[in-house]
Amino acid sequence: MPDQAIDLKPSEQFAAFVRVRGAALRANDVVPSTLEEWIKRKESLRAQLQRSWGDFPKERCPLEPRTLGELKRDGYRVEKIVLQTRPGIEMTANAYVPDGGGKRAAVLCVHGHWRGAKQDPVPQARCIGLAKLGFFVLVVDAFGAGERGLSKRLGEYHGEMVAATLFPTGLALAGLQVYENMRAVDYLQSRPEVDGTRIGITGASGGGNQTMYAGAYDERFRCVVPTCSVGTYQSYLTAACCMCELVPSAVTYTEEWGLLSMVAPRGLMVISATQDSFQFSVGEARKSLAPTRQVFELFGKPANVAHAVFESKHDYNQAMREAMYGWMTLHLKEEGDGKPISEPPIAVEDPESLRCYPGTSRPETFVTLPQFAAAQGREILARRKLPDHREHWDSESQMMTEALYERVLGRFPEPTPLNLHVDAGPDGRSELIRFEPEPGLTLAAHRKPSGTAASKLAILLHPEGQGKAAEHPLANELNQGDWDVVTLDLRATGGLANPNDAIMNATDHNSAQWSVWIGRPLLGQWVWDIRRLLDALDQSKQGRPKTTALIGLESSGIVALCAAALDRRVSHVVTVGALATFVSAEPYRNQRFGIMAPGLLRDVGDVQHLAALSVPRRLIIAGGVLGNGDALKIAELKEHFQYTRRAYGLGESPDGLSILAGDDVKFIAGELER
């Protein structure tokens, strides 16, 4: 960590920590010196991207296109089309078809973060301009946006806790959209008006990101023009980005130049605006384009990459569109010199007139993004069987534990000196325990002794930090007995939280995203903090008693279960009002994005499987909620923890599990004594 880190405010240390880790991951990047070396690198990048995004379907289902309406305009027509991208999943689209015959070059337009999605005037303008210049144009609504939102109205946001429902299944919205854009190419190639060898893609903002990723991954795109979207991954570690732009662990294996270089030797034009956000700024784009140009030179095609810069805010304005028209014309029609082409007269439509399902006419059977995620989750769980004998359980628990550590939480770093400091609290009895879980981070735990000669210790976790944990009635109830109570701010929570962290319903949005970019989900980092807290307690003067309970309140219950699964120093585990299942057909409510580690449900299992990894230790599940925040009744709770109940029945402590209806603190404290 740089020396100036000592001057950071507590709320700034996590962002600085992530930036240093991100820079270290890519510090030794070198552009390949030969074409053969680059081709090997490119194949590796394809495989790594696929792992980040999750698997694509092995077989592509029939598109079953349907035309639901048509608008006839001067020189072109607009068709309202619905395509099937996966079985039962519909993608709404508009095709802008120029008048006349013959096969034409085609452009896929992806909309970005404009409220109307494909219907918005900004995407409309380039579709009309391209159509009037003789291109066949397809514009699609991204999954979760436009006509494909949670409800039937336009303007909903598909990021934050809407897209977070995908993460436990091992899928990422970025990959989902890439696959759907590939299906859009399948459709374009099926149209008799289209020359399937001459297809381009363009978009701005989030659509520019999709342009970069789909253009890199699918080589059927002959020309790729991302607009107001290219920068560096390092710059993402200082800002917010949409969930559709987040590629899990990408910083561990590449930078944006690697993605851009995958387009080589096809046509690539990056369009930047001088007044854009830092992560899309001209300077950051130039950092990525410099090595990209070197890769194009390996192919002997240095002229096939261009950077067009405009005095503008975040946009896809007329000057930007005209630059794109010239580039598409050169690389798809092999006409002109790539210089801007003047835009024909454009008159955009009323967004409502372009909808495939106007007003509230969308079918009730239409599948939304969380519903798709829930179906994927249920499919994963349907393959998991209850253990039917002790050997079965022993084998499963070992595999789940290894998967949790190796694949989901991103492993742990090598332990470094704790730099432990223990000071007396203001009352002369409590302790303030300061320690460094890893370089660049300092955590403070508060240990409040019980009123008796305690031989037991309870670590109480709250998603909002130690202040909320200390105020919880359970802390006082345990402390009045013979339990020492320890509370702390885990990194990026409580007093260590970034004040600008929240995006809508995701209160830890940015910190959690930065963590996923660098391949260390926040859930894994929190587990490491607890592990290092246990080390600090072991080394402190008062020490750590053999009876050590880890109690997770609300969403911290998932943190407690994961920490206990990987550290046997935890003798008792309690969750209070925690999430009972990651499967949710609605956006998560009152949950932390940080607990949604990519692939957790796919590679390890649901909450009931995590809970089973506490066998044979004492485990108390006190209440629970669904993803939408609804509390579960006791019968429902027991059903959701069926696997846990079976595992405890097969283990050494069949009576070690208690499932309670609610959060009665006296009852919980009594159960801990049992």
XYZ file of C-alpha atoms in Angstrom, residues 131-609:
479
model
C -31.487 2.328 -42.957
C -31.610 5.430 -45.126
C -27.998 4.748 -46.116
C -29.004 1.271 -47.306
C -28.157 -0.917 -44.283
C -30.529 -3.531 -42.883
C -30.738 -2.665 -39.170
C -31.835 -4.744 -36.184
C -32.236 -3.135 -32.767
C -33.102 -5.300 -29.751
C -34.233 -4.782 -26.173
C -31.617 -6.138 -23.773
C -32.839 -8.672 -21.212
C -34.401 -6.690 -18.366
C -34.726 -3.421 -20.313
C -37.264 -1.754 -22.570
C -40.218 -4.051 -23.166
C -38.452 -6.782 -21.169
C -38.576 -5.186 -17.736
C -40.182 -6.440 -14.539
C -43.464 -4.786 -15.447
C -45.025 -3.849 -18.763
C -44.010 -0.187 -18.696
C -40.865 1.235 -20.268
C -38.028 2.831 -18.337
C -37.171 0.225 -15.694
C -33.561 -0.345 -14.670
C -32.147 -3.829 -15.192
C -29.090 -3.447 -12.924
C -28.514 -3.549 -9.141
C -30.567 -6.183 -7.304
C -32.577 -7.126 -10.409
C -29.543 -8.554 -12.205
C -28.005 -9.712 -8.907
C -30.510 -12.600 -8.929
C -28.388 -14.138 -11.691
C -25.075 -14.163 -9.858
C -25.571 -17.185 -7.553
C -26.485 -19.286 -10.595
C -23.084 -18.602 -12.154
C -24.509 -16.446 -14.935
C -23.717 -12.770 -15.475
C -25.973 -10.305 -17.265
C -23.066 -9.263 -19.498
C -22.758 -12.822 -20.809
C -26.500 -13.256 -21.102
C -26.627 -10.198 -23.336
C -23.659 -11.359 -25.428
C -25.430 -14.651 -26.088
C -28.642 -12.877 -27.033
C -26.770 -10.583 -29.399
C -25.293 -13.694 -30.992
C -28.863 -14.964 -31.460
C -29.650 -11.619 -33.090
C -26.877 -12.381 -35.604
C -28.469 -15.794 -36.191
C -31.673 -13.959 -37.039
C -29.939 -11.475 -39.333
C -28.320 -14.334 -41.223
C -31.750 -15.926 -41.667
C -33.179 -12.869 -43.412
C -33.138 -13.075 -47.230
C -32.383 -9.346 -47.450
C -29.110 -9.681 -45.490
C -25.630 -10.622 -46.654
C -24.634 -12.718 -43.641
C -20.920 -12.084 -44.225
C -21.287 -8.315 -43.821
C -22.630 -7.589 -40.330
C -21.588 -4.846 -37.935
C -22.483 -3.880 -34.380
C -22.644 -0.555 -32.595
C -23.993 0.917 -29.379
C -23.275 3.541 -26.757
C -22.806 3.421 -22.982
C -23.860 -0.060 -21.834
C -24.617 -0.781 -25.473
C -21.044 0.183 -26.268
C -19.860 -2.370 -23.724
C -22.001 -5.010 -25.385
C -20.591 -3.899 -28.739
C -17.074 -4.504 -27.414
C -17.838 -7.892 -25.828
C -20.076 -9.323 -28.546
C -17.767 -7.935 -31.223
C -14.774 -9.552 -29.552
C -16.441 -12.919 -28.959
C -18.470 -13.387 -32.162
C -16.300 -13.081 -35.261
C -19.332 -12.829 -37.513
C -19.242 -9.125 -36.684
C -17.064 -7.661 -39.414
C -17.175 -4.093 -38.064
C -17.348 -3.057 -34.393
C -18.047 0.517 -33.200
C -18.350 0.966 -29.402
C -19.306 4.522 -28.426
C -18.889 6.337 -25.097
C -18.005 3.060 -23.398
C -14.312 2.239 -23.802
C -11.832 3.021 -21.057
C -9.922 0.670 -18.755
C -10.932 -1.872 -16.164
C -8.735 -0.032 -13.672
C -10.970 3.017 -14.045
C -14.002 0.881 -13.164
C -12.385 0.324 -9.764
C -13.016 3.980 -8.924
C -16.593 4.274 -10.174
C -19.983 2.630 -10.487
C -20.968 0.541 -13.466
C -24.137 -1.257 -14.419
C -24.488 -4.961 -13.754
C -24.705 -5.478 -17.519
C -21.117 -4.196 -17.768
C -19.685 -6.301 -14.937
C -17.555 -9.279 -15.986
C -16.642 -11.366 -12.924
C -12.888 -11.724 -12.300
C -12.009 -9.993 -15.583
C -9.192 -7.972 -13.994
C -7.477 -11.215 -12.989
C -6.801 -12.114 -16.618
C -7.013 -9.059 -18.872
C -7.542 -5.373 -19.383
C -9.903 -3.750 -21.875
C -7.188 -3.685 -24.520
C -7.314 -7.474 -24.551
C -11.015 -7.397 -25.451
C -10.571 -4.709 -28.090
C -7.660 -6.627 -29.585
C -9.860 -9.692 -30.058
C -11.603 -7.724 -32.811
C -8.387 -7.628 -34.890
C -8.022 -7.663 -37.837
C -11.695 -6.728 -38.380
C -12.764 -3.075 -38.425
C -12.769 -1.352 -35.019
C -13.652 2.277 -34.339
C -13.778 3.549 -30.752
C -15.803 6.748 -30.300
C -15.105 8.875 -27.207
C -16.531 12.106 -25.774
C -14.376 14.760 -24.110
C -16.925 15.379 -21.317
C -17.683 11.755 -20.490
C -17.236 10.016 -17.140
C -13.690 9.080 -16.133
C -14.131 5.371 -16.892
C -15.143 6.256 -20.482
C -12.801 9.223 -20.860
C -10.586 9.950 -23.848
C -7.452 9.410 -21.768
C -8.548 6.002 -20.471
C -9.635 4.941 -23.963
C -6.213 5.884 -25.317
C -4.563 3.670 -22.682
C -6.502 0.695 -24.060
C -6.094 1.606 -27.702
C -2.284 1.884 -27.589
C -1.685 -1.878 -27.055
C -4.696 -2.674 -29.253
C -2.987 -0.935 -32.167
C 0.069 -3.131 -31.624
C -2.077 -6.243 -32.034
C -3.632 -4.883 -35.234
C -0.099 -4.287 -36.501
C 0.683 -7.978 -35.913
C -2.003 -8.702 -38.525
C -0.614 -6.064 -40.854
C -3.868 -4.109 -40.525
C -3.013 -0.941 -38.536
C -5.533 1.099 -40.550
C -8.402 -1.108 -39.341
C -8.479 0.501 -35.892
C -9.500 4.124 -35.367
C -10.275 6.485 -32.475
C -12.805 9.251 -33.078
C -12.978 11.934 -30.374
C -15.782 14.492 -30.088
C -16.354 17.558 -27.937
C -19.446 16.179 -26.278
C -21.050 14.742 -23.190
C -22.056 11.065 -22.872
C -24.110 10.592 -26.037
C -24.466 9.111 -29.501
C -25.014 12.418 -31.304
C -25.149 13.235 -34.998
C -21.398 13.808 -35.416
C -20.696 10.467 -33.720
C -23.267 8.730 -35.896
C -21.771 10.196 -39.047
C -18.338 8.868 -38.082
C -19.897 5.440 -37.551
C -21.703 5.569 -40.932
C -18.412 6.156 -42.731
C -16.626 3.355 -40.879
C -19.465 0.861 -41.437
C -19.637 1.796 -45.105
C -15.908 1.146 -45.551
C -15.791 -2.172 -43.694
C -19.188 -3.638 -44.605
C -19.736 -2.269 -48.096
C -16.078 -1.729 -49.016
C -16.976 1.744 -50.195
C -15.417 5.108 -49.367
C -12.394 5.857 -47.198
C -13.940 5.514 -43.739
C -14.451 9.250 -43.268
C -17.755 10.558 -41.849
C -20.825 10.398 -44.070
C -23.492 13.079 -43.744
C -26.660 11.921 -42.055
C -29.875 11.865 -44.093
C -32.927 13.718 -42.692
C -34.268 11.866 -39.638
C -37.680 11.940 -37.941
C -37.884 9.719 -34.851
C -41.067 7.944 -33.817
C -43.206 8.133 -30.715
C -41.587 5.366 -28.613
C -44.953 3.763 -27.932
C -45.509 3.215 -31.670
C -42.405 0.987 -31.878
C -43.384 -1.428 -29.143
C -44.074 -5.043 -29.921
C -46.411 -5.097 -26.915
C -47.916 -1.599 -26.566
C -49.284 -0.437 -23.240
C -50.143 -3.412 -21.026
C -50.548 -5.979 -23.827
C -47.445 -8.020 -22.992
C -48.488 -11.627 -22.213
C -48.636 -12.663 -18.561
C -46.405 -15.619 -19.449
C -43.556 -13.290 -20.500
C -40.388 -14.257 -18.558
C -38.587 -11.463 -16.692
C -34.926 -11.447 -15.725
C -35.421 -12.556 -12.075
C -37.913 -15.191 -13.208
C -35.320 -16.568 -15.608
C -32.709 -16.537 -12.813
C -35.128 -18.358 -10.491
C -35.814 -21.012 -13.137
C -32.063 -21.516 -13.556
C -31.696 -21.807 -9.787
C -34.501 -24.338 -9.463
C -32.969 -26.377 -12.287
C -29.634 -26.437 -10.447
C -31.271 -27.497 -7.180
C -33.335 -30.194 -8.873
C -30.060 -31.971 -9.654
C -29.077 -32.002 -5.972
C -30.313 -34.997 -4.030
C -30.590 -35.345 -0.279
C -27.716 -37.408 1.176
C -29.041 -40.874 2.009
C -26.168 -42.227 4.094
C -23.169 -41.027 6.063
C -20.598 -41.702 3.336
C -22.680 -39.786 0.814
C -22.830 -36.813 3.164
C -19.107 -36.941 3.964
C -18.257 -36.919 0.253
C -20.664 -34.078 -0.545
C -19.538 -31.909 2.350
C -15.905 -32.225 1.285
C -16.718 -31.274 -2.313
C -18.876 -28.324 -1.224
C -16.202 -27.024 1.131
C -13.528 -27.215 -1.553
C -15.781 -25.525 -4.115
C -16.641 -22.743 -1.672
C -12.968 -22.001 -1.079
C -11.507 -22.690 -4.511
C -14.135 -21.505 -6.958
C -16.616 -19.214 -5.203
C -14.799 -17.094 -2.630
C -11.647 -16.605 -4.670
C -9.370 -18.344 -2.173
C -7.673 -16.456 0.648
C -4.459 -14.430 0.545
C -1.340 -15.538 2.384
C -1.569 -14.394 6.035
C 0.429 -11.252 6.773
C 1.322 -9.705 10.154
C -1.781 -8.591 12.010
C -0.069 -5.566 13.574
C -2.319 -6.230 16.532
C -3.079 -3.463 19.044
C -5.331 -4.032 22.037
C -6.413 -1.015 24.081
C -8.721 -0.676 27.050
C -12.131 0.778 26.313
C -13.442 3.910 28.034
C -15.128 1.830 30.754
C -11.842 0.164 31.675
C -13.284 -3.307 31.087
C -14.025 -3.521 27.360
C -11.309 -3.827 24.733
C -10.669 -2.211 21.385
C -8.830 -4.704 19.171
C -7.209 -3.193 16.070
C -5.689 -5.436 13.431
C -4.832 -5.573 9.732
C -6.529 -8.479 7.927
C -4.210 -7.701 4.995
C -1.993 -4.784 4.023
C -3.894 -1.553 3.444
C -6.867 -2.381 5.658
C -7.338 -1.798 9.374
C -10.321 -3.211 11.273
C -11.417 -2.487 14.821
C -13.298 -5.000 16.966
C -14.968 -4.171 20.273
C -14.969 -6.843 22.969
C -17.440 -6.297 25.772
C -16.955 -8.699 28.677
C -19.895 -10.389 30.374
C -20.969 -9.742 33.907
C -19.457 -13.028 35.021
C -16.164 -14.816 34.583
C -16.946 -15.670 30.980
C -15.756 -18.818 29.312
C -17.727 -18.172 26.146
C -17.474 -15.620 23.366
C -19.995 -14.499 20.749
C -19.048 -12.601 17.590
C -22.070 -10.615 16.428
C -22.224 -9.489 12.774
C -24.589 -6.927 11.269
C -24.568 -5.831 7.606
C -24.409 -2.185 8.732
C -21.471 -2.741 11.046
C -20.542 -2.972 14.693
C -22.761 -0.103 15.863
C -25.925 -1.878 14.731
C -24.670 -5.218 16.035
C -23.936 -3.755 19.479
C -27.407 -2.203 19.625
C -29.172 -5.468 18.793
C -31.123 -6.924 21.772
C -29.309 -10.237 21.361
C -25.979 -8.558 22.174
C -27.312 -7.362 25.519
C -29.058 -10.660 26.248
C -25.848 -12.641 25.752
C -23.743 -10.093 27.604
C -26.056 -10.256 30.612
C -25.320 -13.962 30.749
C -21.815 -15.313 30.620
C -20.875 -14.413 27.040
C -18.250 -11.902 26.029
C -19.613 -10.117 22.953
C -17.412 -8.995 20.066
C -18.658 -6.655 17.345
C -16.758 -5.149 14.416
C -17.029 -3.344 11.108
C -16.099 -5.783 8.382
C -14.346 -4.074 5.465
C -16.580 -1.722 3.459
C -19.314 -1.783 6.150
C -20.327 0.489 8.997
C -17.767 3.226 9.560
C -15.636 1.711 6.777
C -18.396 1.931 4.161
C -17.985 4.090 1.087
C -20.494 6.959 1.484
C -21.320 6.749 -2.244
C -21.703 2.986 -2.312
C -25.447 2.616 -2.812
C -27.214 2.268 -6.141
C -30.973 2.001 -5.608
C -31.644 -1.186 -3.585
C -28.000 -2.327 -3.536
C -26.503 -0.504 -0.542
C -23.027 -1.989 -1.111
C -23.229 -1.855 -4.908
C -19.864 -0.332 -5.812
C -17.722 -2.113 -3.208
C -19.273 -5.441 -4.150
C -18.747 -4.819 -7.874
C -15.116 -3.760 -7.459
C -14.530 -6.961 -5.503
C -16.043 -9.129 -8.219
C -13.910 -7.398 -10.883
C -10.708 -8.390 -9.031
C -11.839 -11.982 -8.474
C -12.393 -11.685 -4.729
C -16.127 -11.452 -4.009
C -16.926 -9.324 -0.993
C -18.388 -12.400 0.698
C -14.967 -14.064 0.576
C -13.245 -10.946 1.878
C -15.679 -10.759 4.792
C -14.992 -14.410 5.596
C -11.269 -13.618 5.581
C -11.879 -10.697 7.979
C -13.569 -13.078 10.408
C -10.751 -15.584 10.072
C -8.225 -12.859 10.879
C -10.388 -11.650 13.780
C -10.192 -15.150 15.229
C -6.393 -14.974 14.820
C -6.372 -11.626 16.623
C -8.500 -12.994 19.464
C -6.193 -15.986 19.762
C -3.246 -13.603 20.176
C -4.946 -11.103 22.500
C -4.325 -11.061 26.226
C -7.770 -12.362 27.154
C -7.549 -14.975 24.448
C -10.360 -16.803 22.713
C -12.351 -19.401 24.640
C -13.092 -22.787 23.148
C -16.775 -21.916 22.961
C -16.889 -19.329 20.200
C -20.220 -18.511 18.587
C -20.534 -16.690 15.270
C -23.882 -14.929 14.934
C -25.012 -13.358 11.652
C -27.892 -10.897 11.787
C -29.966 -10.427 8.626
C -27.835 -10.788 5.455
C -24.735 -11.303 7.621
C -26.147 -14.753 8.296
C -24.710 -15.899 4.953
C -21.309 -14.524 5.978
C -21.502 -16.437 9.266
C -22.382 -19.708 7.514
C -19.522 -19.397 5.022
C -17.000 -18.427 7.701
C -18.032 -21.336 9.902
C -17.816 -23.744 6.968
C -14.137 -22.856 6.500
C -13.000 -22.360 10.088
C -13.518 -25.002 12.771
C -12.606 -22.575 15.530
C -16.254 -21.529 15.329
C -18.094 -23.880 17.684
C -21.615 -22.400 17.451
C -23.331 -20.781 14.464
C -26.490 -18.648 14.506
C -28.375 -16.849 11.739
C -31.131 -14.392 12.631
C -33.591 -13.320 9.945
C -31.174 -14.309 7.200
C -31.857 -15.142 3.573
C -33.245 -18.682 3.348
C -32.679 -19.222 -0.379
C -30.809 -17.505 -3.190
C -33.565 -18.495 -5.624
C -35.807 -15.488 -6.163
C -38.207 -14.671 -8.983
C -38.249 -11.070 -7.759
C -35.400 -8.608 -7.193
C -33.655 -9.030 -3.850
C -34.845 -6.703 -1.094
C -32.973 -5.810 2.101
C -30.032 -7.972 1.102
C -26.394 -7.127 0.458
C -25.078 -7.504 -3.056
C -21.834 -8.602 -1.408
C -23.285 -11.981 -0.394
C -24.208 -12.820 -4.010
C -20.890 -14.430 -4.892
C -20.855 -15.558 -8.540
C -21.562 -19.275 -8.883
C -22.378 -19.892 -5.222
C -25.630 -21.712 -5.953
C -24.156 -23.548 -8.947
C -20.858 -24.653 -7.408
C -21.762 -25.143 -3.732
C -25.504 -24.979 -3.250
C -28.256 -22.965 -1.663
C -28.351 -21.558 1.867
C -29.426 -24.957 3.216
C -26.267 -26.506 1.747
